Coordinates of N, CA and C in Angstrom, one line a residue:
Chain A
A140 N 0.8 -1.2 0.0 CA 0.0 0.0 0.0 C 0.9 1.2 0.0
Q141 N 0.4 2.3 -0.7 CA 1.1 3.5 -0.7 C 0.9 4.3 0.6
T142 N 2.0 4.7 1.2 CA 1.9 5.5 2.4 C 2.8 6.7 2.4
V143 N 2.5 7.6 3.2 CA 3.3 8.8 3.4 C 3.5 9.0 4.9
T144 N 4.8 9.2 5.3 CA 5.1 9.3 6.7 C 5.8 10.6 7.0
Q145 N 5.3 11.3 7.9 CA 5.9 12.5 8.5 C 6.3 12.2 9.9
S146 N 7.5 12.0 10.2 CA 7.9 11.4 11.5 C 8.1 12.5 12.6
Q147 N 8.0 13.8 12.2 CA 8.1 14.9 13.1 C 6.8 15.5 13.4
P148 N 6.1 15.2 14.5 CA 4.8 15.8 14.8 C 4.9 17.3 15.0
E149 N 6.1 17.7 15.5 CA 6.2 19.2 15.8 C 7.7 19.6 15.7
M150 N 7.9 20.8 15.1 CA 9.2 21.3 15.0 C 9.2 22.8 15.4
S151 N 10.3 23.3 15.9 CA 10.4 24.7 16.2 C 11.6 25.3 15.5
V152 N 11.5 26.5 15.1 CA 12.7 27.2 14.5 C 12.7 28.7 14.9
Q153 N 13.8 29.2 15.0 CA 14.0 30.6 15.4 C 13.8 31.4 14.1
E154 N 13.1 32.6 14.3 CA 12.9 33.5 13.2 C 14.3 33.7 12.5
A155 N 14.2 33.7 11.1 CA 15.3 34.0 10.3 C 16.2 32.8 10.1
E156 N 16.0 31.7 10.8 CA 16.8 30.5 10.7 C 16.2 29.6 9.7
T157 N 16.9 28.5 9.4 CA 16.4 27.5 8.4 C 15.9 26.2 9.1
V158 N 14.9 25.6 8.6 CA 14.3 24.4 9.2 C 14.0 23.4 8.0
T159 N 14.2 22.1 8.3 CA 13.8 21.1 7.3 C 12.8 20.1 7.9
L160 N 11.7 20.0 7.2 CA 10.7 19.0 7.5 C 10.8 17.8 6.7
S161 N 10.7 16.6 7.4 CA 10.9 15.4 6.7 C 9.6 14.7 6.2
C162 N 9.8 14.0 5.1 CA 8.6 13.2 4.5 C 9.2 12.0 3.8
T163 N 8.7 10.9 4.1 CA 9.1 9.7 3.3 C 7.8 9.0 2.8
Y164 N 7.9 8.3 1.8 CA 6.7 7.7 1.2 C 7.1 6.3 0.7
D165 N 6.1 5.5 0.5 CA 6.3 4.1 0.0 C 5.5 3.9 -1.2
T166 N 6.1 3.6 -2.3 CA 5.4 3.3 -3.6 C 6.3 2.4 -4.4
S167 N 5.6 1.7 -5.4 CA 6.3 0.9 -6.3 C 6.3 1.5 -7.7
E168 N 5.6 2.7 -7.8 CA 5.5 3.4 -9.0 C 6.8 4.2 -9.3
S169 N 7.0 4.4 -10.6 CA 8.2 5.2 -11.0 C 7.9 6.6 -11.3
D170 N 6.6 6.9 -11.6 CA 6.3 8.3 -11.9 C 5.1 8.7 -11.0
Y171 N 5.2 9.9 -10.4 CA 4.2 10.3 -9.5 C 4.4 11.8 -9.2
Y172 N 3.6 12.4 -8.4 CA 3.8 13.8 -8.0 C 3.9 13.8 -6.4
L173 N 4.6 14.8 -6.0 CA 4.7 15.0 -4.5 C 4.5 16.5 -4.3
F174 N 3.8 16.8 -3.1 CA 3.5 18.1 -2.8 C 3.7 18.4 -1.3
W175 N 3.9 19.7 -1.0 CA 3.9 20.2 0.4 C 2.8 21.2 0.4
Y176 N 1.9 21.1 1.4 CA 0.9 22.1 1.7 C 1.1 22.6 3.1
K177 N 0.7 23.9 3.2 CA 0.7 24.6 4.5 C -0.8 24.8 4.9
Q178 N -1.0 24.5 6.2 CA -2.3 24.8 6.7 C -2.2 25.7 8.0
P179 N -2.3 27.0 7.8 CA -2.2 27.9 9.0 C -3.4 27.8 9.9
P180 N -3.5 28.6 10.9 CA -4.6 28.5 11.8 C -6.0 28.8 11.2
S181 N -6.0 29.5 10.1 CA -7.3 29.7 9.3 C -7.8 28.4 8.7
R182 N -6.9 27.4 8.6 CA -7.2 26.1 8.1 C -7.4 26.0 6.6
Q183 N -7.0 27.1 5.9 CA -7.0 27.1 4.5 C -5.8 26.4 4.0
M184 N -5.9 25.3 3.2 CA -4.8 24.6 2.7 C -4.1 25.3 1.5
I185 N -2.9 25.6 1.7 CA -2.1 26.4 0.7 C -1.0 25.6 0.1
L186 N -1.0 25.5 -1.3 CA 0.1 24.8 -1.9 C 1.4 25.5 -1.8
V187 N 2.4 24.8 -1.2 CA 3.7 25.4 -1.0 C 4.6 25.1 -2.2
I188 N 4.7 23.8 -2.6 CA 5.7 23.4 -3.6 C 5.2 22.1 -4.2
R189 N 5.6 21.8 -5.4 CA 5.2 20.6 -6.1 C 6.5 20.0 -6.8
Q190 N 6.6 18.7 -6.8 CA 7.7 18.0 -7.5 C 7.2 16.9 -8.3
E191 N 7.7 16.8 -9.5 CA 7.4 15.7 -10.4 C 8.5 14.7 -10.3
A192 N 8.1 13.4 -10.1 CA 9.1 12.4 -9.8 C 10.1 12.2 -10.9
Y193 N 9.7 12.5 -12.2 CA 10.6 12.2 -13.3 C 11.7 13.3 -13.4
K194 N 11.5 14.4 -12.7 CA 12.4 15.5 -12.8 C 13.4 15.3 -11.6
Q195 N 14.7 15.3 -12.0 CA 15.7 15.1 -11.0 C 16.0 16.4 -10.2
Q196 N 15.7 17.5 -10.9 CA 16.0 18.8 -10.2 C 15.0 19.1 -9.1
N197 N 15.6 19.5 -8.0 CA 14.7 19.8 -6.8 C 13.9 21.1 -7.1
A198 N 12.6 21.1 -6.7 CA 11.8 22.2 -6.9 C 12.1 23.3 -5.9
T199 N 12.0 24.6 -6.3 CA 12.2 25.7 -5.3 C 11.1 26.7 -5.6
E200 N 10.7 27.4 -4.5 CA 9.7 28.5 -4.6 C 10.1 29.5 -3.6
N201 N 10.9 30.5 -4.0 CA 11.4 31.5 -3.1 C 12.1 30.9 -1.9
R202 N 11.6 31.1 -0.7 CA 12.4 30.6 0.5 C 12.2 29.1 0.7
F203 N 11.3 28.5 -0.1 CA 11.0 27.0 0.1 C 11.7 26.2 -1.0
S204 N 12.3 25.1 -0.6 CA 12.9 24.2 -1.5 C 12.8 22.8 -1.0
V205 N 12.9 21.9 -1.9 CA 12.8 20.5 -1.5 C 14.1 19.7 -1.8
N206 N 14.3 18.7 -1.0 CA 15.4 17.7 -1.3 C 14.7 16.4 -1.6
F207 N 14.6 16.1 -2.9 CA 13.9 15.0 -3.4 C 14.9 13.9 -3.7
Q208 N 14.8 12.8 -2.9 CA 15.7 11.6 -3.1 C 14.9 10.5 -3.5
K209 N 14.8 10.2 -4.8 CA 13.8 9.3 -5.3 C 14.2 7.8 -4.9
A210 N 15.4 7.5 -4.9 CA 15.8 6.1 -4.5 C 15.5 5.9 -3.0
A211 N 15.7 6.9 -2.2 CA 15.4 6.8 -0.8 C 13.9 7.0 -0.5
K212 N 13.2 7.5 -1.5 CA 11.7 7.8 -1.3 C 11.6 8.8 -0.2
S213 N 12.3 9.9 -0.3 CA 12.4 10.9 0.7 C 12.1 12.3 0.0
F214 N 11.3 13.1 0.6 CA 10.9 14.4 0.0 C 10.8 15.4 1.2
S215 N 11.9 16.0 1.5 CA 12.0 16.9 2.7 C 11.8 18.4 2.2
L216 N 11.2 19.2 3.0 CA 11.0 20.6 2.7 C 11.9 21.5 3.6
K217 N 12.7 22.3 2.9 CA 13.5 23.3 3.6 C 12.9 24.7 3.5
I218 N 12.8 25.3 4.7 CA 12.3 26.7 4.7 C 13.5 27.5 5.2
S219 N 13.9 28.5 4.4 CA 15.0 29.3 4.7 C 14.5 30.7 5.2
D220 N 15.3 31.4 6.0 CA 14.9 32.7 6.5 C 13.5 32.6 7.1
S221 N 13.2 31.7 8.0 CA 11.9 31.5 8.6 C 11.2 32.8 9.1
Q222 N 10.0 32.9 8.8 CA 9.2 34.1 9.2 C 8.0 33.7 10.1
L223 N 7.6 34.6 10.9 CA 6.5 34.3 11.8 C 5.3 33.7 11.1
G224 N 5.1 34.2 9.9 CA 3.9 33.8 9.1 C 4.1 32.3 8.5
D225 N 5.2 31.7 8.7 CA 5.4 30.3 8.3 C 4.9 29.3 9.3
A226 N 4.5 29.8 10.5 CA 4.0 29.0 11.5 C 2.7 28.4 11.0
A227 N 2.6 27.0 11.0 CA 1.5 26.4 10.4 C 1.7 24.9 10.6
M228 N 0.6 24.1 10.1 CA 0.7 22.7 10.0 C 1.2 22.5 8.5
Y229 N 2.2 21.6 8.3 CA 2.6 21.3 7.0 C 2.3 19.8 6.7
F230 N 1.7 19.6 5.6 CA 1.3 18.3 5.1 C 2.1 17.9 3.8
C231 N 2.7 16.7 3.8 CA 3.3 16.2 2.6 C 2.2 15.3 2.0
A232 N 2.1 15.4 0.6 CA 1.1 14.6 -0.1 C 1.8 13.9 -1.3
Y233 N 1.3 12.7 -1.6 CA 1.8 11.9 -2.7 C 0.6 11.6 -3.6
S234 N 0.8 11.8 -4.9 CA -0.2 11.5 -5.9 C 0.3 10.6 -7.0
P235 N -0.1 9.3 -7.0 CA 0.3 8.5 -8.1 C -0.4 9.0 -9.4
I236 N 0.2 8.6 -10.5 CA -0.5 8.9 -11.8 C -1.4 7.8 -12.2
P237 N -2.7 8.0 -12.2 CA -3.6 6.9 -12.4 C -3.6 6.3 -13.8
T238 N -3.7 5.0 -13.8 CA -3.9 4.3 -15.1 C -5.4 4.3 -15.5
S239 N -6.2 4.4 -14.4 CA -7.7 4.5 -14.6 C -8.2 5.3 -13.4
G240 N -9.4 5.9 -13.6 CA -9.9 6.8 -12.5 C -9.2 8.1 -12.5
T241 N -9.1 8.7 -11.4 CA -8.5 10.0 -11.3 C -7.4 10.1 -10.3
Y242 N -6.7 11.3 -10.3 CA -5.7 11.6 -9.3 C -6.3 11.6 -7.9
K243 N -5.5 11.1 -7.0 CA -5.9 11.2 -5.6 C -4.7 11.5 -4.8
Y244 N -4.8 12.2 -3.7 CA -3.7 12.4 -2.8 C -3.7 11.4 -1.6
I245 N -2.5 11.1 -1.2 CA -2.3 10.4 0.0 C -1.5 11.3 0.9
F246 N -2.1 11.7 2.0 CA -1.5 12.7 2.9 C -0.7 12.1 4.0
G247 N 0.3 12.7 4.5 CA 1.0 12.4 5.7 C 0.2 13.0 6.9
T248 N 0.7 12.7 8.1 CA 0.0 13.1 9.3 C 0.2 14.5 9.7
G249 N 1.2 15.1 9.0 CA 1.5 16.6 9.3 C 2.6 16.8 10.3
T250 N 3.2 18.0 10.1 CA 4.2 18.5 11.1 C 3.8 19.9 11.5
R251 N 3.7 20.1 12.8 CA 3.3 21.5 13.2 C 4.6 22.3 13.4
L252 N 4.7 23.4 12.7 CA 5.9 24.2 12.8 C 5.6 25.4 13.6
K253 N 6.5 25.6 14.6 CA 6.4 26.8 15.4 C 7.6 27.7 15.1
V254 N 7.3 29.0 14.9 CA 8.4 29.9 14.6 C 8.6 30.9 15.8
L255 N 9.7 30.9 16.4 CA 10.0 31.6 17.6 C 10.6 33.0 17.3
A256 N 10.1 34.0 17.9 CA 10.6 35.4 17.7 C 11.8 35.7 18.4
Chain B
G5 N -2.8 29.5 -9.2 CA -3.6 28.4 -9.0 C -5.1 28.7 -9.0
A6 N -5.9 27.7 -9.0 CA -7.4 27.9 -9.0 C -7.9 28.5 -7.7
V7 N -8.9 29.3 -7.8 CA -9.5 29.9 -6.6 C -10.8 29.1 -6.3
V8 N -10.9 28.7 -5.1 CA -12.0 27.8 -4.7 C -12.7 28.4 -3.5
S9 N -14.1 28.5 -3.5 CA -14.8 29.0 -2.4 C -15.7 28.0 -1.8
Q10 N -16.1 28.1 -0.6 CA -17.0 27.2 0.1 C -18.0 28.0 0.8
H11 N -19.2 27.5 0.8 CA -20.3 28.2 1.6 C -21.2 27.2 2.2
P12 N -21.6 27.4 3.5 CA -21.1 28.4 4.4 C -19.7 28.1 4.9
S13 N -19.2 29.1 5.6 CA -17.9 28.9 6.3 C -18.1 28.1 7.6
W14 N -19.2 28.3 8.2 CA -19.5 27.6 9.4 C -21.1 27.4 9.5
V15 N -21.5 26.3 10.1 CA -22.9 26.1 10.2 C -23.2 25.3 11.5
I16 N -24.2 25.7 12.2 CA -24.7 25.0 13.4 C -26.1 24.5 13.1
C17 N -26.4 23.2 13.3 CA -27.7 22.7 13.0 C -28.1 21.7 14.1
K18 N -29.4 21.4 14.2 CA -29.9 20.5 15.1 C -29.8 19.1 14.6
S19 N -29.7 18.1 15.5 CA -29.6 16.7 15.2 C -30.8 16.3 14.4
G20 N -30.6 15.6 13.3 CA -31.7 15.1 12.5 C -32.0 16.0 11.2
T21 N -31.4 17.2 11.2 CA -31.6 18.0 10.0 C -30.6 17.7 9.0
S22 N -30.8 18.3 7.8 CA -29.8 18.1 6.7 C -29.1 19.4 6.4
V23 N -27.9 19.4 6.0 CA -27.1 20.6 5.8 C -26.4 20.4 4.4
K24 N -26.5 21.5 3.6 CA -25.8 21.5 2.3 C -24.6 22.4 2.3
I25 N -23.5 21.9 1.8 CA -22.3 22.7 1.7 C -22.0 22.9 0.2
E26 N -21.7 24.1 -0.2 CA -21.4 24.3 -1.6 C -19.9 24.6 -1.8
C27 N -19.4 24.1 -2.9 CA -18.0 24.3 -3.3 C -18.0 24.8 -4.7
R28 N -17.4 26.0 -4.8 CA -17.4 26.6 -6.2 C -15.9 26.8 -6.6
S29 N -15.7 26.5 -7.9 CA -14.4 26.8 -8.5 C -14.7 28.1 -9.3
L30 N -14.0 29.2 -8.8 CA -14.3 30.6 -9.3 C -13.7 30.9 -10.6
D31 N -12.6 30.3 -10.9 CA -11.8 30.8 -12.1 C -11.4 29.6 -13.0
F32 N -12.0 28.5 -12.8 CA -11.5 27.3 -13.4 C -12.6 26.3 -13.6
Q33 N -12.7 25.7 -14.7 CA -13.8 24.7 -14.9 C -13.3 23.3 -14.4
A34 N -13.9 22.9 -13.3 CA -13.4 21.7 -12.6 C -14.2 20.5 -13.0
T35 N -13.6 19.6 -13.7 CA -14.3 18.3 -14.0 C -14.3 17.4 -12.8
T36 N -13.3 17.6 -12.0 CA -13.1 16.7 -10.8 C -12.9 17.6 -9.6
M37 N -13.7 17.3 -8.5 CA -13.6 17.9 -7.2 C -13.5 16.8 -6.2
F38 N -13.0 17.1 -5.1 CA -12.9 16.2 -4.0 C -13.5 16.8 -2.7
W39 N -14.0 15.9 -1.9 CA -14.5 16.3 -0.5 C -13.7 15.5 0.5
Y40 N -13.2 16.3 1.5 CA -12.4 15.8 2.6 C -13.1 16.1 3.9
R41 N -12.7 15.4 4.9 CA -13.1 15.6 6.3 C -11.9 15.7 7.1
Q42 N -11.8 16.7 8.0 CA -10.7 16.8 8.9 C -11.1 17.0 10.3
F43 N -10.6 16.1 11.2 CA -10.8 16.2 12.6 C -9.7 17.0 13.2
P44 N -10.0 17.6 14.4 CA -9.0 18.5 15.0 C -7.6 17.8 15.2
K45 N -6.6 18.5 14.7 CA -5.2 18.1 14.9 C -4.9 16.8 14.1
Q46 N -5.7 16.5 13.1 CA -5.5 15.4 12.3 C -5.3 15.7 10.8
S47 N -5.0 14.8 10.0 CA -4.8 15.0 8.6 C -6.1 15.0 7.9
L48 N -6.1 15.2 6.6 CA -7.3 15.2 5.8 C -7.7 13.8 5.4
M49 N -9.0 13.5 5.5 CA -9.4 12.2 5.1 C -10.3 12.3 3.9
L50 N -10.0 11.7 2.8 CA -10.8 11.8 1.6 C -12.1 11.1 1.8
M51 N -13.2 11.8 1.5 CA -14.5 11.2 1.6 C -15.0 10.6 0.2
A52 N -14.8 11.5 -0.8 CA -15.3 11.1 -2.1 C -14.7 12.0 -3.2
T53 N -14.8 11.4 -4.4 CA -14.4 12.2 -5.6 C -15.6 12.5 -6.4
S54 N -15.8 13.8 -6.7 CA -17.0 14.3 -7.4 C -16.6 14.6 -8.8
N55 N -17.3 13.9 -9.7 CA -17.1 14.1 -11.1 C -18.3 14.7 -11.8
E56 N -18.1 15.8 -12.5 CA -19.1 16.5 -13.2 C -20.0 15.7 -14.1
G57 N -21.3 15.7 -13.9 CA -22.2 14.9 -14.7 C -22.3 13.4 -14.5
S58 N -21.6 13.0 -13.4 CA -21.7 11.5 -13.1 C -21.8 11.4 -11.6
K59 N -22.0 10.1 -11.2 CA -22.1 9.9 -9.7 C -20.7 10.0 -9.1
A60 N -20.8 10.4 -7.8 CA -19.5 10.5 -7.1 C -19.0 9.1 -6.7
T61 N -17.7 9.1 -6.5 CA -17.0 7.9 -6.1 C -16.7 8.0 -4.6
Y62 N -17.2 7.2 -3.8 CA -17.0 7.3 -2.3 C -15.9 6.4 -1.9
E63 N -15.1 6.8 -0.9 CA -14.1 6.0 -0.3 C -14.7 5.0 0.6
Q64 N -14.0 3.9 0.8 CA -14.5 2.8 1.7 C -14.8 3.4 3.1
G65 N -16.0 3.0 3.6 CA -16.4 3.4 4.9 C -17.2 4.6 4.9
V66 N -17.3 5.3 3.8 CA -18.1 6.6 3.8 C -19.5 6.2 3.3
E67 N -20.5 6.6 4.1 CA -21.9 6.3 3.7 C -22.4 7.2 2.6
K68 N -22.7 6.7 1.5 CA -23.1 7.5 0.4 C -24.5 8.0 0.6
D69 N -25.3 7.3 1.3 CA -26.7 7.9 1.6 C -26.7 8.9 2.7
K70 N -25.6 9.0 3.4 CA -25.5 10.0 4.5 C -24.8 11.3 3.9
F71 N -23.9 11.1 3.0 CA -23.2 12.2 2.5 C -23.4 12.3 1.0
L72 N -24.4 13.0 0.6 CA -24.9 13.1 -0.8 C -24.1 14.2 -1.5
I73 N -23.5 13.8 -2.7 CA -22.7 14.7 -3.4 C -23.3 14.9 -4.8
N74 N -23.4 16.1 -5.2 CA -23.9 16.5 -6.5 C -22.9 17.4 -7.2
H75 N -22.5 17.1 -8.4 CA -21.6 17.9 -9.2 C -22.3 18.2 -10.5
A76 N -23.2 19.1 -10.5 CA -24.1 19.4 -11.6 C -23.5 20.3 -12.7
S77 N -22.4 21.0 -12.3 CA -21.8 21.9 -13.3 C -20.3 21.9 -13.1
L78 N -19.6 22.5 -14.0 CA -18.1 22.5 -14.0 C -17.6 23.4 -12.9
T79 N -18.5 24.2 -12.2 CA -18.0 25.1 -11.2 C -18.6 24.9 -9.9
L80 N -19.5 23.9 -9.7 CA -20.2 23.7 -8.5 C -20.3 22.3 -8.1
S81 N -19.9 22.0 -6.9 CA -20.2 20.6 -6.3 C -20.8 20.9 -4.9
T82 N -21.8 20.1 -4.5 CA -22.4 20.2 -3.2 C -22.3 18.9 -2.4
L83 N -22.1 19.1 -1.2 CA -22.1 18.0 -0.2 C -23.3 18.2 0.7
T84 N -24.2 17.3 0.8 CA -25.3 17.4 1.7 C -25.2 16.3 2.8
V85 N -25.1 16.7 4.0 CA -25.1 15.8 5.2 C -26.5 15.6 5.6
T86 N -27.0 14.4 5.4 CA -28.4 14.1 5.6 C -28.6 13.6 7.1
S87 N -29.7 14.0 7.7 CA -30.0 13.5 9.1 C -28.7 13.6 9.9
A88 N -28.2 14.8 10.0 CA -27.0 15.0 10.7 C -27.1 14.6 12.2
H89 N -26.0 14.1 12.7 CA -25.9 13.8 14.1 C -24.6 14.4 14.7
P90 N -24.5 14.5 16.0 CA -23.3 15.1 16.6 C -22.0 14.5 16.1
E91 N -22.0 13.2 15.8 CA -20.7 12.6 15.3 C -20.3 13.1 13.9
D92 N -21.2 13.8 13.2 CA -20.9 14.3 11.9 C -20.2 15.7 12.0
S93 N -20.2 16.2 13.2 CA -19.5 17.5 13.4 C -18.1 17.4 13.1
S94 N -17.6 18.3 12.2 CA -16.3 18.2 11.7 C -16.0 19.4 10.8
F95 N -14.8 19.4 10.3 CA -14.4 20.4 9.3 C -14.4 19.8 7.9
Y96 N -15.1 20.3 7.0 CA -15.2 19.7 5.7 C -14.6 20.6 4.7
I97 N -13.7 20.0 3.9 CA -12.9 20.8 2.9 C -13.1 20.2 1.5
C98 N -13.3 21.1 0.5 CA -13.4 20.6 -0.9 C -12.1 21.1 -1.6
S99 N -11.8 20.4 -2.7 CA -10.7 20.8 -3.5 C -11.1 20.6 -5.0
V100 N -10.4 21.3 -5.9 CA -10.5 21.0 -7.3 C -9.2 20.5 -7.9
L101 N -9.4 19.6 -8.9 CA -8.2 19.1 -9.5 C -8.0 20.0 -10.7
A102 N -6.9 20.7 -10.7 CA -6.6 21.7 -11.7 C -5.7 21.2 -12.8
G103 N -6.3 20.5 -13.7 CA -5.5 20.0 -14.8 C -5.0 18.6 -14.5
A104 N -5.7 17.6 -15.1 CA -5.3 16.2 -14.7 C -3.9 15.9 -15.0
G105 N -3.3 16.6 -16.0 CA -1.9 16.3 -16.3 C -0.9 16.7 -15.3
R106 N -1.3 17.5 -14.4 CA -0.4 18.0 -13.3 C -0.8 17.4 -12.0
G107 N -2.0 16.9 -11.8 CA -2.4 16.3 -10.5 C -2.5 17.2 -9.4
T108 N -2.5 18.5 -9.6 CA -2.5 19.4 -8.4 C -3.9 19.7 -8.0
Q109 N -4.1 19.7 -6.7 CA -5.4 20.1 -6.1 C -5.3 21.5 -5.4
Y110 N -6.3 22.3 -5.6 CA -6.4 23.6 -4.9 C -7.7 23.5 -4.0
F111 N -7.5 24.0 -2.8 CA -8.5 23.7 -1.7 C -9.3 24.9 -1.4
G112 N -10.6 24.7 -1.0 CA -11.4 25.7 -0.5 C -11.1 26.0 0.9
P113 N -11.7 27.0 1.5 CA -11.3 27.4 2.9 C -11.9 26.6 4.0
G114 N -12.8 25.7 3.6 CA -13.4 24.7 4.6 C -14.7 25.2 5.2
T115 N -15.5 24.3 5.7 CA -16.7 24.6 6.4 C -16.7 23.8 7.7
R116 N -17.0 24.6 8.7 CA -17.0 23.9 10.1 C -18.5 23.6 10.4
L117 N -18.8 22.3 10.5 CA -20.2 21.9 10.8 C -20.2 21.4 12.3
T118 N -21.2 22.0 13.0 CA -21.4 21.6 14.4 C -22.9 21.2 14.5
V119 N -23.1 19.9 14.9 CA -24.4 19.4 15.0 C -24.7 19.3 16.5
L120 N -25.8 19.9 16.9 CA -26.2 19.9 18.4 C -27.1 18.8 18.7

């Protein structure tokens, strides 16, 4: 079965510092998508970054970047220059490419990030 | 990304009544929408996949007669919680699949349902 594991229930980072959130997944597929979503206290799910498995280059979006290790099935999120507004729950999601039916996400359990002033 | 709205943002109802939640894709024609349920401090649980013009596909363990889904247009999907009970109280979130080739979902702001 395809699973997504976020082993860090909670992380803290000092403002302006860098933090890395871990995500591992289990799949036998060779092509798929991976995502990080942020859920702040408002509970609105916000797409942070997206990675296509066939692309070796790690995705980046401003202060957010990923370390995608396909062989290790690891997809960690690095947040640089952390800001108070980064405090949120972060969910890692895996989406296989369907041969039939439609795309579906498999979510991890989330990591709560606290940013300390 | 796609802009998704939900209405209402919160609702309180009495046990035994039905509640309808709307999910609208404001700037994108969504063939596929999803409905999730989220309990406090937990991850999102997929309830069903809503396909425009056809019956929804429900995940195992989700009562289709309890959670009625209608996707009558490319911009609107509705979730009706029938004969709601306190255990149905939860946060319900919808999402749209923005382009099957990319597999990306954009989420609505959610609806908090409280059943008294």
